[in-house]
XYZ file of C-alpha atoms in Angstrom:
528
model
C -18.328 15.867 -4.478
C -22.262 14.271 -4.265
C -21.006 11.280 -6.271
C -17.988 11.164 -3.460
C -20.390 11.486 -0.507
C -22.706 8.915 -1.855
C -20.343 6.481 -2.975
C -18.494 6.720 0.596
C -18.956 4.626 3.475
C -21.009 7.228 5.215
C -23.534 7.500 1.856
C -23.608 3.888 1.912
C -24.878 3.398 5.387
C -27.555 6.491 5.083
C -28.672 4.440 2.109
C -29.264 1.378 3.763
C -31.628 3.264 6.094
C -32.980 5.645 3.740
C -32.139 6.575 0.383
C -32.454 10.527 -0.033
C -32.948 11.915 -3.599
C -29.568 13.537 -3.386
C -27.817 10.302 -2.773
C -29.824 8.467 -5.498
C -27.926 6.427 -8.560
C -29.493 7.052 -12.104
C -30.437 3.630 -11.662
C -32.996 4.662 -9.251
C -34.783 7.326 -11.119
C -38.277 7.445 -12.046
C -37.463 7.036 -15.861
C -34.926 5.302 -15.931
C -34.407 2.296 -18.652
C -31.306 -0.162 -18.631
C -28.983 1.394 -21.334
C -26.771 -0.714 -23.689
C -23.736 -2.237 -22.084
C -20.337 -2.309 -23.326
C -19.398 -5.974 -23.570
C -17.089 -5.457 -26.415
C -14.256 -6.832 -24.091
C -16.287 -9.639 -22.017
C -14.990 -12.648 -23.151
C -17.489 -15.678 -24.100
C -20.246 -13.433 -24.047
C -23.436 -13.456 -26.579
C -27.117 -11.944 -26.602
C -28.058 -15.233 -25.305
C -25.830 -15.244 -21.919
C -22.269 -16.609 -21.185
C -20.726 -19.125 -23.146
C -19.393 -21.679 -20.746
C -16.595 -22.971 -23.329
C -14.807 -19.859 -23.529
C -15.308 -18.614 -19.991
C -14.174 -21.446 -17.598
C -15.024 -19.630 -14.292
C -18.954 -19.631 -14.839
C -21.162 -22.594 -16.111
C -24.126 -22.282 -18.551
C -25.899 -19.249 -16.900
C -28.962 -17.265 -18.988
C -28.295 -13.793 -17.511
C -28.009 -10.088 -18.641
C -24.566 -9.341 -18.269
C -24.044 -5.957 -16.359
C -20.932 -4.068 -17.504
C -19.983 -0.561 -18.098
C -22.393 1.591 -20.253
C -21.373 2.124 -23.713
C -19.773 5.457 -24.030
C -18.338 7.408 -20.976
C -19.392 5.784 -17.972
C -18.415 8.143 -14.986
C -19.181 5.380 -12.662
C -16.540 3.889 -14.210
C -13.054 4.809 -11.746
C -11.148 5.131 -15.385
C -13.463 7.633 -16.355
C -13.640 9.692 -13.424
C -12.025 13.397 -13.930
C -8.667 14.225 -13.016
C -9.552 16.160 -10.030
C -11.573 13.455 -8.814
C -8.817 10.731 -9.223
C -6.424 13.538 -7.761
C -8.419 13.822 -4.615
C -8.682 9.738 -3.992
C -5.093 9.521 -4.465
C -4.449 12.383 -1.746
C -6.960 10.444 0.546
C -5.113 6.842 0.163
C -1.913 8.595 0.517
C -3.329 10.246 4.150
C -4.193 6.989 4.748
C -0.581 5.134 4.560
C 0.958 8.414 6.082
C -1.243 7.909 9.133
C -0.240 4.184 9.509
C 3.296 4.191 8.199
C 4.158 6.658 10.822
C 2.682 4.381 13.538
C 5.920 1.786 12.797
C 8.358 4.664 13.760
C 6.724 7.065 15.636
C 7.657 4.949 18.717
C 11.529 4.708 18.054
C 12.115 8.077 20.023
C 10.674 6.489 22.753
C 12.228 3.252 22.984
C 14.517 4.641 26.052
C 12.054 6.382 28.367
C 9.724 3.368 27.764
C 12.193 1.058 28.653
C 12.921 2.958 31.850
C 8.775 2.990 32.699
C 8.264 -0.507 31.937
C 11.463 -1.695 33.617
C 12.903 -3.798 30.644
C 16.005 -3.391 28.684
C 16.244 -1.100 25.590
C 16.362 -4.472 23.362
C 13.373 -5.706 24.520
C 11.424 -2.309 24.825
C 12.462 -2.187 20.820
C 9.758 -4.904 20.243
C 7.189 -2.144 20.413
C 8.674 -1.397 16.636
C 8.853 -4.636 15.438
C 5.662 -6.132 17.188
C 3.970 -3.218 14.756
C 5.956 -3.922 11.910
C 4.871 -7.923 12.174
C 1.260 -6.936 12.254
C 1.408 -4.659 9.267
C 3.468 -7.598 7.753
C 0.793 -10.538 8.789
C -2.427 -8.421 8.538
C -2.561 -8.427 4.604
C -2.256 -11.817 4.249
C -5.709 -11.712 6.151
C -7.404 -8.430 4.899
C -6.105 -7.562 1.882
C -7.215 -10.134 -0.194
C -10.949 -10.008 1.344
C -10.840 -6.372 -0.616
C -11.196 -8.551 -4.379
C -14.074 -9.825 -3.083
C -16.811 -7.808 -4.572
C -19.520 -7.673 -2.058
C -16.947 -6.330 0.436
C -15.057 -3.789 -1.788
C -11.831 -1.922 -0.307
C -13.475 1.342 1.060
C -15.366 -0.653 3.946
C -12.265 -2.347 4.962
C -10.481 0.621 4.963
C -12.781 2.122 7.309
C -13.537 -0.353 9.638
C -10.059 -1.119 10.205
C -9.106 2.577 11.046
C -11.639 2.797 13.174
C -10.341 0.143 15.275
C -6.648 1.437 14.696
C -7.965 5.058 15.857
C -9.361 2.807 19.051
C -5.839 0.818 19.690
C -3.857 4.369 19.673
C -5.883 5.365 22.682
C -5.705 2.310 24.677
C -2.006 2.078 23.722
C -1.388 5.933 25.325
C -3.072 4.327 28.549
C -1.744 1.056 28.842
C 0.181 0.068 31.983
C 2.019 -3.223 31.528
C 4.515 -4.176 28.648
C 2.514 -7.238 27.672
C -0.390 -5.507 27.066
C 1.654 -2.511 25.055
C 3.116 -5.188 22.975
C -0.166 -6.498 22.103
C -1.864 -3.586 21.223
C 1.133 -2.688 19.206
C 0.542 -5.978 16.984
C -3.095 -5.494 16.506
C -2.871 -1.886 15.597
C -0.486 -3.098 12.807
C -2.448 -5.383 11.754
C -5.413 -3.599 11.766
C -3.611 -0.765 9.479
C -2.351 -3.040 6.767
C -4.942 -2.723 4.069
C -3.605 0.867 3.285
C -0.101 -0.423 2.977
C -0.725 -3.463 1.014
C -4.020 -2.540 -1.202
C -3.167 1.041 -1.735
C -1.361 0.227 -4.874
C -4.504 -1.847 -6.349
C -6.830 0.962 -5.253
C -4.587 3.321 -7.660
C -4.790 0.678 -10.433
C -8.630 0.841 -10.295
C -8.562 4.509 -11.284
C -5.106 5.049 -13.473
C -4.288 3.826 -17.015
C -0.849 2.013 -17.310
C 0.557 5.168 -18.775
C -0.384 7.379 -16.033
C -0.495 4.553 -13.032
C 3.659 5.471 -12.418
C 2.579 9.218 -11.353
C 0.025 8.047 -8.819
C 2.424 5.174 -7.667
C 5.181 7.657 -7.299
C 2.833 9.847 -5.256
C 1.789 7.175 -2.688
C 5.445 5.884 -2.589
C 7.011 8.857 -1.427
C 3.987 8.726 1.323
C 4.869 5.716 2.542
C 8.710 6.108 2.462
C 8.406 9.883 4.086
C 6.150 8.704 7.250
C 8.465 6.268 8.662
C 11.210 8.882 8.127
C 9.363 11.885 9.797
C 7.922 10.201 12.502
C 10.528 10.295 14.654
C 10.887 14.158 14.174
C 7.262 14.333 14.676
C 7.254 12.657 17.982
C 11.033 13.347 19.489
C 10.715 17.078 20.657
C 6.851 15.960 22.856
C 8.531 13.033 24.161
C 11.596 14.769 25.473
C 9.102 17.409 27.006
C 6.120 15.547 27.766
C 7.032 11.582 28.153
C 7.025 8.177 25.561
C 2.534 8.252 26.084
C 2.111 11.347 23.446
C 3.542 9.648 20.608
C 0.678 7.791 20.933
C -1.805 10.656 21.723
C -0.595 12.280 18.505
C -1.377 8.731 16.791
C -4.896 9.209 18.075
C -5.151 12.772 16.750
C -3.740 11.724 13.271
C -5.692 8.709 13.044
C -9.024 10.398 14.254
C -8.800 13.062 11.854
C -7.971 10.642 8.796
C -10.847 8.677 9.942
C -13.517 11.489 9.638
C -12.390 12.678 6.645
C -12.149 9.172 5.068
C -15.335 7.972 6.438
C -17.388 11.022 4.550
C -15.234 11.690 1.464
C -13.654 8.083 0.236
C -15.351 6.363 -2.523
C -15.267 2.987 -3.669
C -12.772 2.280 -6.505
C -12.855 -1.478 -7.156
C -14.606 -2.149 -10.386
C -16.209 -5.318 -9.462
C -17.835 -4.042 -6.317
C -19.326 -1.114 -8.233
C -20.606 -3.339 -10.913
C -22.355 -5.630 -8.481
C -23.857 -2.931 -6.774
C -25.117 -1.640 -9.988
C -26.251 -5.121 -10.924
C -28.335 -4.993 -7.485
C -30.146 -1.546 -8.164
C -31.139 -2.903 -11.861
C -32.562 -6.034 -10.441
C -34.727 -4.045 -7.861
C -35.797 -0.998 -10.425
C -36.824 -3.798 -13.220
C -37.244 -6.845 -10.715
C -35.574 -8.553 -13.624
C -32.884 -11.196 -11.859
C -31.186 -12.069 -14.940
C -29.224 -8.741 -14.196
C -26.043 -10.115 -12.987
C -22.503 -8.781 -12.842
C -19.569 -10.944 -13.614
C -18.145 -11.231 -10.397
C -21.627 -12.536 -9.009
C -21.791 -15.331 -11.389
C -18.201 -16.117 -10.742
C -18.763 -15.864 -6.935
C -21.779 -17.945 -6.841
C -20.782 -20.662 -8.489
C -17.489 -20.781 -6.536
C -16.970 -23.668 -3.609
C -16.680 -22.087 -0.416
C -12.886 -23.428 0.151
C -12.226 -21.631 -3.242
C -13.328 -18.581 -2.033
C -11.229 -18.817 1.160
C -8.122 -19.541 -0.701
C -8.756 -16.773 -3.023
C -9.005 -14.349 -0.173
C -6.797 -15.563 2.331
C -4.617 -18.098 1.188
C -2.950 -17.039 -2.388
C -0.918 -14.283 -0.824
C 0.711 -16.721 1.165
C 1.103 -19.263 -1.833
C 2.368 -16.524 -4.187
C 5.047 -15.929 -1.475
C 6.808 -19.063 -1.693
C 5.964 -20.180 -4.911
C 6.495 -16.670 -7.633
C 10.146 -16.678 -8.597
C 9.696 -12.959 -9.710
C 7.594 -12.110 -6.252
C 10.422 -14.219 -4.364
C 13.524 -11.892 -5.683
C 11.250 -8.719 -4.937
C 10.299 -9.608 -1.881
C 13.905 -10.482 -0.973
C 15.585 -6.992 -2.189
C 12.489 -4.784 -1.129
C 12.829 -6.592 2.380
C 16.542 -5.597 2.901
C 15.722 -1.944 1.889
C 13.072 -2.084 4.806
C 15.407 -3.852 6.944
C 17.626 -1.330 6.447
C 15.541 1.634 6.999
C 14.783 -0.329 10.401
C 17.967 -0.566 11.506
C 18.483 3.111 11.023
C 16.114 3.608 14.144
C 18.841 1.546 16.303
C 21.940 3.346 14.644
C 20.987 7.225 14.523
C 20.582 7.181 18.212
C 24.122 5.388 18.596
C 25.444 8.123 16.343
C 23.894 11.532 17.149
C 22.984 11.282 20.754
C 25.811 9.295 21.848
C 28.565 9.643 19.095
C 27.863 13.658 18.631
C 25.967 14.442 22.031
C 22.834 15.764 20.552
C 19.923 15.506 22.915
C 16.627 13.620 22.032
C 14.618 15.824 19.981
C 17.461 17.205 17.871
C 19.089 13.560 17.327
C 16.165 12.955 15.240
C 16.274 15.585 12.622
C 18.722 13.628 10.517
C 15.881 11.650 9.486
C 14.548 14.485 7.102
C 17.225 13.496 5.102
C 15.586 10.471 4.183
C 13.105 12.643 3.104
C 14.794 14.770 0.475
C 16.273 11.835 -0.819
C 13.062 10.374 -1.649
C 11.515 13.632 -3.277
C 14.949 13.228 -5.447
C 14.268 9.819 -6.246
C 10.767 10.538 -6.737
C 11.551 13.250 -9.282
C 13.755 11.020 -11.229
C 11.175 8.418 -11.509
C 8.238 10.768 -12.750
C 10.644 12.336 -15.037
C 11.708 9.006 -16.326
C 7.790 7.904 -16.263
C 6.828 10.994 -18.385
C 9.250 10.969 -21.164
C 9.861 6.803 -21.847
C 6.469 5.949 -20.582
C 3.744 8.427 -20.645
C 4.993 10.356 -24.443
C 4.900 6.894 -26.005
C 2.132 5.585 -24.831
C -0.009 4.444 -27.856
C -3.510 3.038 -26.431
C -4.491 1.860 -29.573
C -1.186 -0.194 -29.706
C -0.085 -3.438 -27.996
C 0.151 -3.752 -24.158
C 3.336 -2.826 -23.290
C 5.464 -5.189 -21.208
C 5.608 -5.018 -17.437
C 9.253 -5.244 -17.322
C 9.110 -1.194 -19.129
C 8.656 -0.062 -15.310
C 11.878 -1.654 -14.111
C 14.694 0.767 -15.409
C 14.921 2.920 -12.501
C 15.389 0.007 -10.183
C 18.720 0.043 -12.190
C 20.045 3.038 -10.702
C 18.410 2.562 -7.030
C 20.216 -0.436 -7.143
C 23.286 1.464 -7.000
C 22.020 3.982 -4.537
C 21.564 1.574 -1.793
C 25.006 0.503 -1.351
C 26.086 3.980 -1.466
C 24.133 5.227 1.174
C 25.265 2.210 3.739
C 28.894 2.117 3.289
C 29.049 6.211 3.056
C 27.289 6.269 6.457
C 29.262 3.197 7.854
C 32.643 4.738 7.811
C 31.955 8.783 7.953
C 29.881 8.555 11.398
C 31.250 9.781 14.350
C 34.819 9.859 12.530
C 33.854 13.124 10.644
C 31.795 16.437 10.875
C 28.087 15.374 11.463
C 26.458 16.725 7.895
C 28.877 13.932 6.378
C 26.617 11.045 7.652
C 23.784 13.431 7.528
C 24.230 13.592 3.744
C 24.852 10.062 3.311
C 21.025 9.383 3.879
C 20.272 11.194 0.865
C 21.151 8.016 -1.364
C 19.202 5.989 0.700
C 15.919 8.000 0.260
C 16.490 8.063 -3.473
C 17.120 4.090 -3.333
C 13.858 3.422 -1.643
C 11.917 5.638 -3.941
C 13.648 4.172 -7.347
C 13.381 0.480 -5.953
C 10.007 0.561 -4.438
C 8.042 2.456 -6.715
C 9.062 0.586 -10.115
C 8.770 -3.065 -8.109
C 5.284 -1.662 -6.597
C 3.904 -1.078 -9.909
C 5.446 -3.946 -12.036
C 3.809 -6.403 -9.406
C 0.014 -5.042 -10.578
C 1.012 -5.510 -14.388
C 2.860 -9.003 -14.335
C 0.046 -10.359 -11.807
C -3.079 -7.982 -12.833
C -5.808 -10.309 -11.975
C -4.066 -10.959 -8.403
C -2.757 -7.401 -7.887
C -3.980 -7.200 -4.120
C -2.864 -10.620 -3.280
C 0.544 -9.955 -4.998
C 1.203 -6.642 -2.873
C 0.194 -8.492 -0.065
C 2.703 -11.030 -0.192
C 5.415 -8.236 -0.768
C 3.867 -6.392 2.042
C 4.339 -9.652 4.307
C 7.801 -10.501 3.309
C 9.467 -7.101 4.029
C 7.675 -6.463 6.650
C 8.941 -9.262 8.465
C 12.419 -8.835 7.317
C 11.456 -4.895 8.853
C 10.252 -6.142 12.115
C 13.103 -8.349 12.966
C 15.843 -5.811 12.175
C 15.069 -3.738 15.435
C 16.277 -6.711 17.266
C 19.102 -7.975 15.377
C 20.452 -4.251 15.181
C 21.225 -4.090 18.635
C 23.601 -6.344 19.107
C 25.227 -5.665 15.529
C 26.004 -2.311 16.377
C 26.773 -2.743 19.923
C 29.170 -5.966 19.222
C 30.388 -5.036 15.853
C 30.096 -1.241 15.558
C 28.436 1.226 13.474
C 30.923 1.052 10.553
C 31.450 -2.675 10.731
C 27.875 -3.507 11.537
C 26.533 -1.572 8.500
C 29.333 -3.043 6.497
C 27.557 -6.025 6.565
C 24.311 -4.748 5.638
C 26.244 -2.822 2.394
C 27.730 -5.767 1.310
C 24.292 -7.644 1.111
C 22.804 -4.766 -0.673
C 25.699 -5.226 -3.087
C 24.925 -8.921 -3.432
C 21.138 -7.611 -4.323
C 22.289 -5.396 -7.138
C 21.949 -8.425 -9.568
C 18.076 -8.763 -9.006
C 16.426 -5.859 -11.059
C 18.728 -6.568 -14.112
C 17.622 -10.116 -14.086
C 14.184 -9.267 -14.045
C 14.450 -6.553 -16.789
C 16.014 -9.287 -18.896
C 14.332 -12.571 -17.716
C 11.183 -11.213 -16.707
C 9.152 -12.324 -19.644
C 10.774 -15.689 -19.652
C 9.728 -16.041 -16.109
C 6.126 -14.894 -16.712
C 5.576 -17.260 -19.414
C 5.877 -20.302 -17.120
C 4.357 -18.883 -14.318
C 0.267 -20.062 -14.555
C -0.994 -17.213 -12.966
C 1.389 -14.107 -14.416
C 0.264 -11.892 -17.389
């Protein structure tokens, strides 16, 4: 626990002012001598420095390269204890749940808020769209910054979460609709690092054969949060008004901020090694001790750093066929989820005559489906990935992550078409049960794809995930606006049938990537 607090944002702030003995690193002890570094995996390194001919990112510099210590280096996130890894994974899940709940917690309040602000329900639904658009655009500016070693991941998480918390209070107090929409957009923007960068944080800690478990847990949190959000807020909105959706958000985000501020450690290896190099230089007064990331970034032009941090996710969105295909598919899944926030009230409030609070309960079926999908995904990973993993063997193809998506591809249209033609025509349990295949589909599609991207683009994992978050969020943001005329003009049956037919058209994508993925990666300049 001492290491967790020391490496947290709180611990680093305390160390800036004063370095108490209980928060010191080994490099700061009086009897410290520089151990041997493990440089076996560093291309182009010799005892005389960096060879520029084999390491294109740096020029000829005489340095002592700081890497992990030989043997079991406890500062390496891959070497953390299982308990510490699970705890950090839990914190990332809590952060993700907090932000994702913010997108849909307003859904039951669309009607009451439209009456308060004097706008139509279609215009009021922009409160959902603006938040989703915000956390789609945010990663293009914030996620890449987490790849800058001098900044790291934890500081971005904490600072943006603090702003997110303040915005929830302001949203609960706002009295004009324009200000409400602006606050919702900025809140989504500030919450976005958790959604786009969390996968990269997990990749920092887990080897390839274990990553799927942590990604599965995180994916379950990301899928369950918007599904459970209307249930969390529905009854309190019914009894106390629409503003209480945001008072609930302020309480949740405030608790999350306190926990993460004190106990979320840094996971970025580049940031950890940069800080180690700084401590060794301070201790030895030898300024030739530098980390690889310091050398690389010191010799990069400023425009290149801006491109790497801010523009690469945009470039990946439009130039990489693999990313384009995955973005389209996950975007459709996302859009389908947000269409439920329009179609469920029509079916359960108007069709079956339920009150506001009770009409949110069918969203629980989405969570049940996600649990089933997660169980299938974890069982598959344990049997066909984990047990057959050979750490001394050659690296496995990233496409080995995709088979579960082949199952999810058929679950998605099953859910949509089942719901289309059973809603209001049958007993209420029938359309409620139709939501279970959607939860399975979202888990069995998102988890393989979001695990596949970091392995297909290992050097730019955060940027690839930011690209995916941007694209799918834009589709999700547009759906509440499009769903209103779609369902009111065509009805729940034919409106959802159109979405279901689009999902049928997407079925070939995971099959094509599974077969043609290696061919596509070979023709990419940045893929593995």
